[in-house]
Amino acid sequence: MKNQWDISVIIISSNNPYITLCIDTVYDQMSETDELIIVDDHSSSDIIQKLEKYQRRNNIELIHADKKGNRSYNRNIGGYKANKQILLFIDGDMILDRYALEELRRAHMNRSEIAFIGSTHASRFSEYPLALYSGITAYVNEIEDYEGRKQIFENPLFQDKRSSFFKEDKNRNFFWLHYFTAFCSVEKKCFETVKGFDENFEKWGAEDVDFGYRISQQGAIGFLPYFRGLHIPHKRDLISCEFDNYSNICMMLEKYKVWEFEVLAQYKASPNLFENVFMMIGRMRLISLNPIDIEPCKNSIYINTISAEYPKGNISYYLDETEEETVYFIGLKLGFKSQTFTNAFISDNIFVYPQVIACGVLQEALRISQNVYICRSGNKIRIDWGNEFNISLFRPQFRLHYNSMDIMDFIFVEEETKLKVLSKTLGITQMVNSIPQLPDMEALAAFTEENKIFGHSYCFIDLVNDSGAQSVISLLEREVGIFIVGHYRVYLYKQKNIREHLLNEIKNFKLPLIFLVEDSETHKGTAFYEEFEKRNHDKDILIDLTGNISMIAY
């Protein structure tokens, strides 16, 4: 058994109205040698006044973050400042159970894991959905004392839904998927070894999963069911959070280039799902399969399956004048823009995969390529995955995105030695995969000042089929200070002409308009743009998914 270990509790907070309740439940159970570090991110003056009162206590330190909105940066401030053996990260909207710190201390002293995940109750609700779902209309009043908190902890409606995943030891290698730093711990020396949180993740979401993944490379992560905390409900824009989270997951895919993040980018990943995919990969590596054997050509991509020959998969591609490049993925998520390639050639060995995986590869190929072909390999091997592969686990990571799970979503047309792949079902969802590149903050500030648009009211015209519109709106309202008083989605299925009366209605708006398009230069040559040139409004704005923003010069 180790000697007594002390805990550094690191709370990050930004305008959390109940931050004092969070702090009090921590402080009341700290030992004399524990410490509490509060990192405040530009809260209002009244909240800062409340926080400053705690500085009178010896083992509490308040730090004001010099950057705004970077959760990784704020946690690193606290993590590197801390000098105890155990780091406990919690958010300012969490309340600890009465003996949570002792539960955590015992685990770190007596068990072999180097990090632990706490049980977070009532974690996903905002105020009114929580009241409607549970029937509890005064939740915050309920949790102000221990007896009230006890009732919530024991209420099955608020149980941590991750608990079932942690019960199965076979999932232990993938616990990092649920390492959410609203409430979790790590040894200080491990924190320093993995160099803390990656501060490149500036948006909301997944920065803690990235941290957990790197911890898992150093040692085991455990789950403590009685190391418990309650979440205080607050307003949240789930769609905006989804875009930010998805964008960060795609960053992890580019960073690590391993199948785990390819799967995570497509599906609501759980340890059970990862265990399924891990099992599939193991079986595929035992099978010898012929690769694609055709003459390579430019602007094309070639997708081979995982096999004895290619244990990590093999996807090669040619762009313009470049030499062949290879990535080692399944093919479920590839880091290319829509329609990057002229052709995608896929081995018919993908049908050795479970159907949901084969469909995912076909769908991604249709997104990144203008033409998709199945190449015959001559292999007749197929596997009945049966009950080994649980298709119910494969829910889309991005809730606005339809993930194909049925081979009947696709049409196969005979073309000489190949089969061309088409899909009416997926034809109207191709753009949903686009992740917006938001305008640079400095450029946005300069644009706002130059064009005097601060405080103006706008109507927002979404011409990208929901592909990142909410993230752009949130940015404009937060950073530019404009007001979006109307949000109109104009779905452009297969570039069909828009009804004339709709054009006239939007064109005649007296308010200035913001148009969100895929590519501003391409959009300027369309009939839609030409029609709107007749508006002659000096405050209309054009934004595209590559981060360009400009006033429309009618």
C-alpha positions in Angstrom: 0.0 0.0 0.0 1.2 3.5 -0.9 1.7 6.3 1.6 -1.0 8.9 2.0 -1.6 10.6 -1.3 -2.9 14.1 -1.6 -5.3 15.5 -4.2 -5.2 18.6 -6.4 -8.8 19.4 -7.4 -8.9 21.6 -10.6 -12.1 23.3 -11.3 -12.6 25.2 -14.6 -15.4 27.6 -14.7 -16.9 30.3 -17.0 -20.0 32.1 -15.7 -21.3 29.1 -13.8 -24.1 30.5 -11.7 -23.8 27.7 -9.1 -20.0 27.7 -8.9 -20.0 28.3 -5.1 -22.1 25.1 -4.6 -19.5 23.2 -6.6 -16.6 24.6 -4.6 -18.3 24.1 -1.3 -19.0 20.4 -1.9 -15.3 19.9 -2.8 -13.8 22.0 0.1 -16.0 20.3 2.7 -14.3 17.0 2.1 -10.7 18.0 1.4 -7.9 17.0 3.8 -5.6 19.7 5.2 -2.9 18.7 2.6 -5.2 18.7 -0.4 -5.5 21.7 -2.6 -8.1 23.4 -4.8 -7.2 25.3 -7.9 -10.0 27.3 -9.6 -9.3 28.4 -13.2 -11.9 31.1 -14.2 -12.4 31.9 -17.8 -13.6 35.5 -18.1 -16.6 35.3 -15.8 -18.7 38.3 -15.0 -17.7 40.7 -12.2 -20.3 39.4 -9.8 -19.1 35.8 -10.1 -15.5 36.8 -9.8 -16.3 38.6 -6.6 -17.8 35.4 -5.2 -14.7 33.4 -6.3 -12.3 35.9 -4.7 -13.8 35.3 -1.3 -12.4 31.8 -1.4 -8.8 33.0 -1.8 -8.8 33.8 1.9 -8.5 30.1 2.6 -5.0 28.6 2.6 -5.4 25.8 0.2 -7.5 27.5 -2.5 -6.0 29.3 -5.4 -7.9 31.3 -8.0 -6.3 31.8 -11.4 -7.8 34.0 -14.2 -7.2 32.5 -17.6 -5.6 34.8 -20.1 -7.2 33.1 -23.1 -10.9 32.8 -23.7 -12.8 29.6 -24.4 -10.0 27.1 -24.6 -10.9 24.3 -22.1 -7.6 22.4 -22.8 -5.5 25.5 -22.0 -7.5 26.2 -18.8 -7.1 22.6 -17.5 -3.3 22.7 -18.3 -3.0 25.9 -16.2 -4.4 24.0 -13.3 -2.6 20.7 -14.0 0.9 22.2 -14.3 0.3 24.5 -11.3 -0.8 21.5 -9.1 1.8 19.9 -6.8 -0.1 16.8 -5.4 0.1 13.2 -6.6 -3.5 13.0 -7.8 -5.1 15.5 -10.2 -8.9 15.6 -10.2 -10.5 17.6 -13.0 -14.1 18.7 -12.6 -16.2 21.3 -14.3 -17.8 24.1 -12.5 -21.3 22.7 -13.0 -20.6 19.5 -11.0 -21.4 18.7 -7.4 -19.5 16.0 -5.5 -21.0 13.2 -3.4 -20.1 13.4 0.3 -17.2 10.9 0.3 -16.0 11.3 -3.3 -12.5 12.4 -2.6 -11.8 9.6 -0.1 -13.2 7.1 -2.6 -10.8 8.5 -5.2 -7.8 8.6 -2.8 -8.3 4.9 -1.8 -8.5 3.8 -5.5 -5.2 5.6 -6.4 -3.4 4.3 -3.4 -4.6 0.7 -3.6 -5.3 -0.1 -7.3 -3.0 -0.3 -10.3 -4.8 2.0 -12.6 -3.2 5.4 -13.2 -6.5 7.3 -14.0 -10.1 7.0 -13.0 -13.5 8.0 -14.4 -16.2 9.1 -12.0 -19.9 8.3 -12.2 -21.7 11.4 -13.5 -25.4 11.7 -12.8 -27.9 13.8 -14.7 -25.2 14.9 -17.1 -26.9 15.6 -20.4 -29.9 17.8 -19.5 -30.6 21.5 -19.6 -33.1 22.8 -17.1 -36.5 22.4 -18.8 -35.9 19.0 -20.4 -34.7 17.8 -17.0 -37.9 19.0 -15.3 -40.1 17.4 -18.0 -38.1 14.2 -18.1 -37.9 13.7 -14.3 -40.9 15.6 -12.9 -38.5 17.5 -10.6 -39.2 21.2 -11.0 -36.7 22.6 -8.4 -33.6 20.4 -9.2 -31.1 22.9 -7.9 -33.0 23.3 -4.6 -33.0 19.5 -4.3 -29.3 19.2 -4.5 -28.2 21.9 -2.2 -28.0 19.5 0.8 -26.8 15.9 1.1 -30.2 14.3 1.6 -31.5 15.9 -1.6 -28.4 14.8 -3.5 -28.8 11.3 -2.2 -32.3 11.1 -3.7 -30.9 12.1 -7.1 -28.0 9.7 -6.9 -30.4 6.8 -6.3 -32.9 7.9 -8.9 -32.6 5.5 -11.9 -33.6 8.3 -14.3 -30.3 10.0 -13.6 -27.9 7.1 -13.6 -24.7 7.4 -15.6 -25.5 5.5 -18.8 -21.8 4.6 -19.3 -21.9 2.3 -16.2 -23.0 -0.8 -18.2 -19.9 -0.4 -20.5 -17.5 -0.4 -17.6 -18.9 -3.7 -16.1 -17.4 -5.8 -18.9 -13.6 -6.4 -18.5 -13.3 -7.1 -22.2 -14.0 -3.4 -22.8 -11.2 -2.2 -20.5 -8.8 -1.3 -23.4 -11.4 1.2 -24.6 -12.3 2.9 -21.4 -10.6 6.1 -22.7 -13.6 6.6 -24.9 -15.5 7.7 -21.9 -12.8 9.7 -20.2 -14.8 12.9 -19.8 -13.1 15.6 -17.8 -16.3 16.9 -16.3 -15.3 14.5 -13.5 -12.1 12.3 -13.7 -8.6 11.9 -12.3 -5.1 11.1 -13.4 -1.7 10.8 -11.6 0.3 14.0 -11.8 3.4 12.2 -13.2 1.2 10.7 -16.0 -0.2 14.1 -16.8 3.3 15.4 -17.2 4.4 12.4 -19.3 1.6 12.8 -21.9 2.1 16.6 -21.8 -1.3 17.5 -20.6 -4.2 18.4 -22.8 -3.7 19.3 -26.5 -4.4 23.0 -26.7 -5.0 22.8 -30.4 -8.5 21.6 -29.5 -10.0 25.1 -29.1 -13.7 24.1 -29.7 -16.0 22.3 -27.4 -15.7 18.5 -27.1 -13.4 15.5 -27.5 -10.3 17.2 -26.1 -10.7 15.0 -23.0 -11.1 11.9 -25.1 -7.8 12.7 -26.8 -6.2 13.1 -23.4 -7.7 9.8 -22.2 -6.4 8.0 -25.3 -2.8 9.2 -24.5 -3.2 8.2 -20.9 -4.3 4.7 -22.0 -1.0 4.3 -23.8 0.8 4.7 -20.4 -1.4 2.5 -18.3 -4.9 1.4 -17.4 -7.9 3.6 -16.8 -10.5 2.5 -14.2 -14.1 3.3 -13.4 -15.3 4.0 -9.8 -19.1 3.7 -9.5 -19.2 5.3 -6.0 -16.9 8.1 -7.0 -20.0 10.2 -7.9 -20.9 13.7 -9.0 -24.1 15.5 -10.0 -24.4 17.7 -13.0 -26.2 21.1 -12.6 -28.4 21.7 -15.7 -27.7 24.7 -17.9 -28.5 25.9 -21.4 -26.6 24.3 -24.2 -26.9 24.3 -28.0 -26.6 20.6 -28.8 -26.3 21.1 -32.5 -23.5 23.6 -32.2 -21.8 21.2 -29.7 -22.2 18.4 -32.2 -20.4 20.3 -35.0 -17.6 21.3 -32.7 -17.2 17.8 -31.3 -17.3 16.3 -34.7 -14.7 18.8 -36.0 -12.4 17.8 -33.0 -12.8 14.1 -33.7 -11.7 14.7 -37.3 -8.7 16.5 -35.9 -7.9 13.4 -33.9 -8.2 11.2 -37.0 -5.7 13.4 -38.7 -3.4 13.4 -35.6 -3.3 9.7 -34.9 -4.3 8.0 -38.2 -5.6 4.8 -36.6 -8.9 2.9 -37.1 -10.2 3.9 -33.6 -10.7 7.5 -34.6 -12.0 6.5 -38.0 -14.7 4.6 -36.3 -15.2 7.4 -33.7 -15.7 9.9 -36.6 -18.6 7.9 -38.0 -20.4 6.3 -35.0 -21.4 7.1 -31.5 -18.6 4.9 -30.2 -18.7 2.9 -27.1 -16.3 0.3 -25.7 -18.7 -2.4 -26.8 -18.7 -1.1 -30.4 -14.9 -0.9 -30.4 -14.7 -4.4 -29.1 -16.9 -5.5 -32.1 -14.7 -3.8 -34.6 -11.5 -5.0 -32.9 -12.8 -8.6 -33.2 -13.6 -8.0 -36.9 -10.2 -6.7 -37.6 -8.6 -9.7 -35.9 -10.6 -12.2 -38.1 -9.9 -10.2 -41.3 -6.2 -10.4 -40.6 -6.3 -14.1 -40.8 -7.7 -14.1 -44.4 -5.6 -13.9 -47.5 -7.3 -11.6 -50.1 -6.2 -10.4 -53.5 -5.7 -6.7 -53.7 -6.9 -4.4 -56.5 -4.9 -5.1 -59.7 -5.6 -2.2 -62.1 -3.3 0.5 -63.7 -3.3 3.5 -61.4 -4.4 6.9 -62.7 -4.3 10.5 -61.4 -7.1 11.9 -59.2 -8.1 8.4 -58.1 -8.2 6.4 -54.9 -7.9 2.7 -54.4 -9.4 1.0 -51.4 -8.3 -2.5 -50.3 -9.6 -4.3 -47.3 -7.8 -5.4 -44.1 -6.3 -8.9 -44.8 -3.3 -11.0 -44.1 -1.5 -8.9 -46.7 -2.7 -5.6 -45.4 -3.3 -6.0 -41.6 -4.0 -2.3 -41.2 -5.9 -1.9 -44.5 -4.4 -0.2 -47.5 -5.8 2.9 -49.3 -3.6 4.5 -51.9 -4.4 7.6 -53.9 -3.0 10.0 -56.5 -3.8 13.7 -56.6 -2.9 15.7 -59.7 0.9 15.4 -60.2 1.7 13.8 -56.9 3.2 10.4 -56.4 1.2 7.6 -54.9 0.4 8.1 -51.2 -0.9 5.5 -48.8 -3.0 5.6 -45.6 -3.9 2.6 -43.4 -7.6 2.8 -42.8 -10.7 0.7 -43.2 -12.3 3.4 -45.4 -15.1 4.6 -43.1 -13.8 8.1 -42.8 -11.1 9.7 -45.0 -9.8 13.2 -44.5 -10.7 14.5 -48.0 -13.2 17.1 -49.0 -16.3 16.1 -50.9 -15.7 15.1 -54.5 -11.9 15.3 -54.2 -11.3 12.4 -56.6 -12.5 11.7 -60.1 -12.7 7.9 -59.4 -12.7 5.6 -56.4 -11.9 1.9 -57.0 -12.9 -0.5 -54.2 -12.1 -4.2 -54.0 -15.2 -6.4 -53.9 -13.5 -7.9 -50.8 -15.3 -5.2 -48.8 -18.2 -7.6 -48.8 -16.2 -9.9 -46.6 -16.7 -7.2 -43.9 -20.0 -7.1 -42.0 -22.7 -5.4 -44.0 -22.7 -2.2 -41.9 -18.9 -1.8 -42.5 -19.2 -2.4 -46.2 -22.0 0.1 -46.5 -19.9 2.7 -44.6 -17.0 2.3 -47.0 -19.3 2.7 -50.0 -20.9 5.8 -48.5 -17.6 7.5 -47.8 -16.4 6.7 -51.3 -19.5 8.3 -52.8 -18.8 11.4 -50.7 -15.2 11.9 -51.7 -15.4 10.7 -55.4 -17.3 11.7 -58.5 -17.4 8.0 -59.7 -17.2 4.9 -57.5 -16.4 1.4 -58.9 -16.3 -2.1 -57.5 -13.4 -4.1 -58.8 -13.7 -7.9 -58.9 -10.9 -9.7 -57.1 -11.8 -13.3 -57.9 -12.2 -14.1 -54.2 -15.3 -16.0 -53.3 -14.8 -15.7 -49.5 -17.7 -14.4 -47.5 -18.3 -14.5 -43.7 -21.6 -14.9 -41.9 -20.9 -12.6 -38.9 -24.3 -13.5 -37.4 -24.6 -12.6 -33.7 -20.9 -11.8 -33.4 -21.4 -8.3 -34.9 -24.0 -6.2 -33.1 -25.4 -3.7 -35.7 -27.5 -1.9 -33.0 -24.3 -0.4 -31.7 -23.6 1.6 -34.9 -25.5 4.8 -34.3 -24.3 7.9 -36.3 -21.7 10.1 -34.5 -23.3 13.1 -36.2 -27.0 13.1 -35.6 -27.8 15.1 -38.7 -26.1 12.4 -40.8 -27.7 9.3 -42.2 -25.3 6.3 -42.0 -26.2 3.5 -44.4 -26.4 0.0 -42.9 -28.2 -1.7 -45.8 -26.6 -2.8 -49.0 -30.0 -2.0 -50.7 -29.2 1.7 -50.3 -26.9 1.3 -53.3 -27.4 0.6 -57.0 -24.8 -1.4 -58.9 -24.5 -1.0 -62.6 -22.4 -3.3 -64.8 -19.6 -1.5 -66.7 -17.2 -3.8 -68.6 -15.0 -5.4 -65.9 -16.3 -3.2 -63.0 -19.5 -2.3 -61.2 -20.4 1.3 -60.9 -21.9 2.3 -57.5 -24.8 4.8 -57.3 -27.2 5.7 -54.6 -30.5 7.6 -54.7 -30.9 7.2 -51.0 -27.6 8.9 -50.2 -27.7 11.5 -53.0 -29.3 14.2 -50.9 -27.1 13.7 -47.9 -23.6 14.1 -49.4 -23.1 17.6 -48.1 -23.8 16.8 -44.5 -20.3 15.5 -44.1 -18.8 18.9 -44.7 -17.2 20.4 -41.6 -17.1 24.2 -41.8 -13.8 26.0 -41.6 -14.8 29.1 -39.5 -13.4 32.5 -40.3 -10.1 33.4 -38.4 -10.8 35.4 -35.3 -8.5 38.3 -36.1 -9.8 38.5 -39.7 -13.3 38.4 -38.4 -12.7 41.3 -36.0 -11.1 43.4 -38.7 -14.0 42.6 -41.1 -16.5 43.6 -38.4 -14.8 46.9 -37.7 -14.2 47.8 -41.4 -17.8 47.2 -42.4 -19.5 48.5 -39.3 -21.8 45.5 -38.8 -21.7 45.1 -35.0 -25.2 45.1 -33.5 -27.0 44.7 -36.8 -29.9 42.2 -37.3 -29.7 39.7 -40.1 -31.6 36.9 -41.8 -29.4 33.8 -42.3 -29.8 31.9 -45.6 -28.4 28.4 -45.3 -27.5 27.0 -48.8 -25.4 24.1 -47.5 -28.1 21.6 -46.4 -27.4 22.2 -42.6 -23.6 21.6 -43.1 -22.2 23.7 -40.3 -24.8 26.5 -40.3 -25.3 26.4 -36.5 -21.6 26.7 -35.8 -21.4 29.7 -38.1 -24.4 31.4 -36.5 -23.0 30.8 -33.0 -19.7 32.4 -34.1 -21.3 35.4 -35.6 -23.6 36.1 -32.6 -20.8 35.5 -30.1 -17.8 37.2 -31.8 -19.4 39.8 -34.1 -22.3 40.8 -32.0 -24.9 40.6 -34.7 -28.5 39.2 -34.2 -29.9 36.4 -36.3 -33.6 37.0 -36.4 -34.4 34.4 -39.0 -32.8 31.2 -40.2 -33.9 29.9 -43.6 -32.7 26.5 -45.0 -32.9 26.3 -48.8 -32.2 22.7 -49.7 -30.4 22.4 -53.0 -31.0 18.8 -54.0 -28.9 17.9 -57.0 -28.8 21.5 -58.1 -32.4 21.7 -59.0 -33.8 25.1 -59.7 -35.4 26.9 -56.7 -39.0 27.8 -57.0 -39.3 31.4 -58.3 -41.7 32.6 -55.6 -39.2 31.5 -52.9 -36.5 33.5 -54.6 -38.7 36.6 -54.7 -39.7 36.2 -51.1 -36.1 36.1 -49.9 -34.9 38.7 -52.4 -37.3 41.3 -51.2 -36.3 41.1 -47.5 -35.6 44.5 -46.1 -33.2 43.1 -43.5 -29.6 42.4 -44.6 -28.9 38.7 -45.4 -26.0 36.4 -44.7 -25.6 33.6 -47.2 -23.7 30.4 -46.2 -22.4 28.5 -49.3 -20.0 25.7 -49.9 -17.6 27.8 -52.0 -17.9 31.5 -52.5 -16.2 31.7 -55.9 -18.3 28.9 -57.4 -21.4 30.3 -55.9 -20.9 33.7 -57.6 -21.4 32.0 -61.0 -24.8 30.5 -60.2 -28.2 31.7 -61.3 -29.1 32.0 -57.6 -26.4 34.6 -57.1 -27.2 36.5 -60.3 -30.9 36.7 -59.2 -29.9 38.2 -55.8 -27.6 40.8 -57.4 -30.8 42.8 -58.0 -31.2 43.3 -54.2 -28.5 46.0 -53.9 -28.3 45.9 -50.1 -25.0 47.3 -48.8 -24.8 45.0 -45.7 -25.3 41.5 -47.3 -22.6 39.0 -46.4 -21.3 35.9 -48.1 -19.6 33.2 -46.0 -18.4 29.8 -47.3 -17.3 26.5 -45.7 -13.6 27.2 -46.3 -13.6 30.2 -43.9 -14.0 33.1 -46.4 -16.2 36.0 -45.4 -16.9 39.1 -47.6 -19.5 41.8 -48.2 -21.5 41.1 -51.4 -20.6 43.8 -53.9 -23.8 44.1 -55.9 
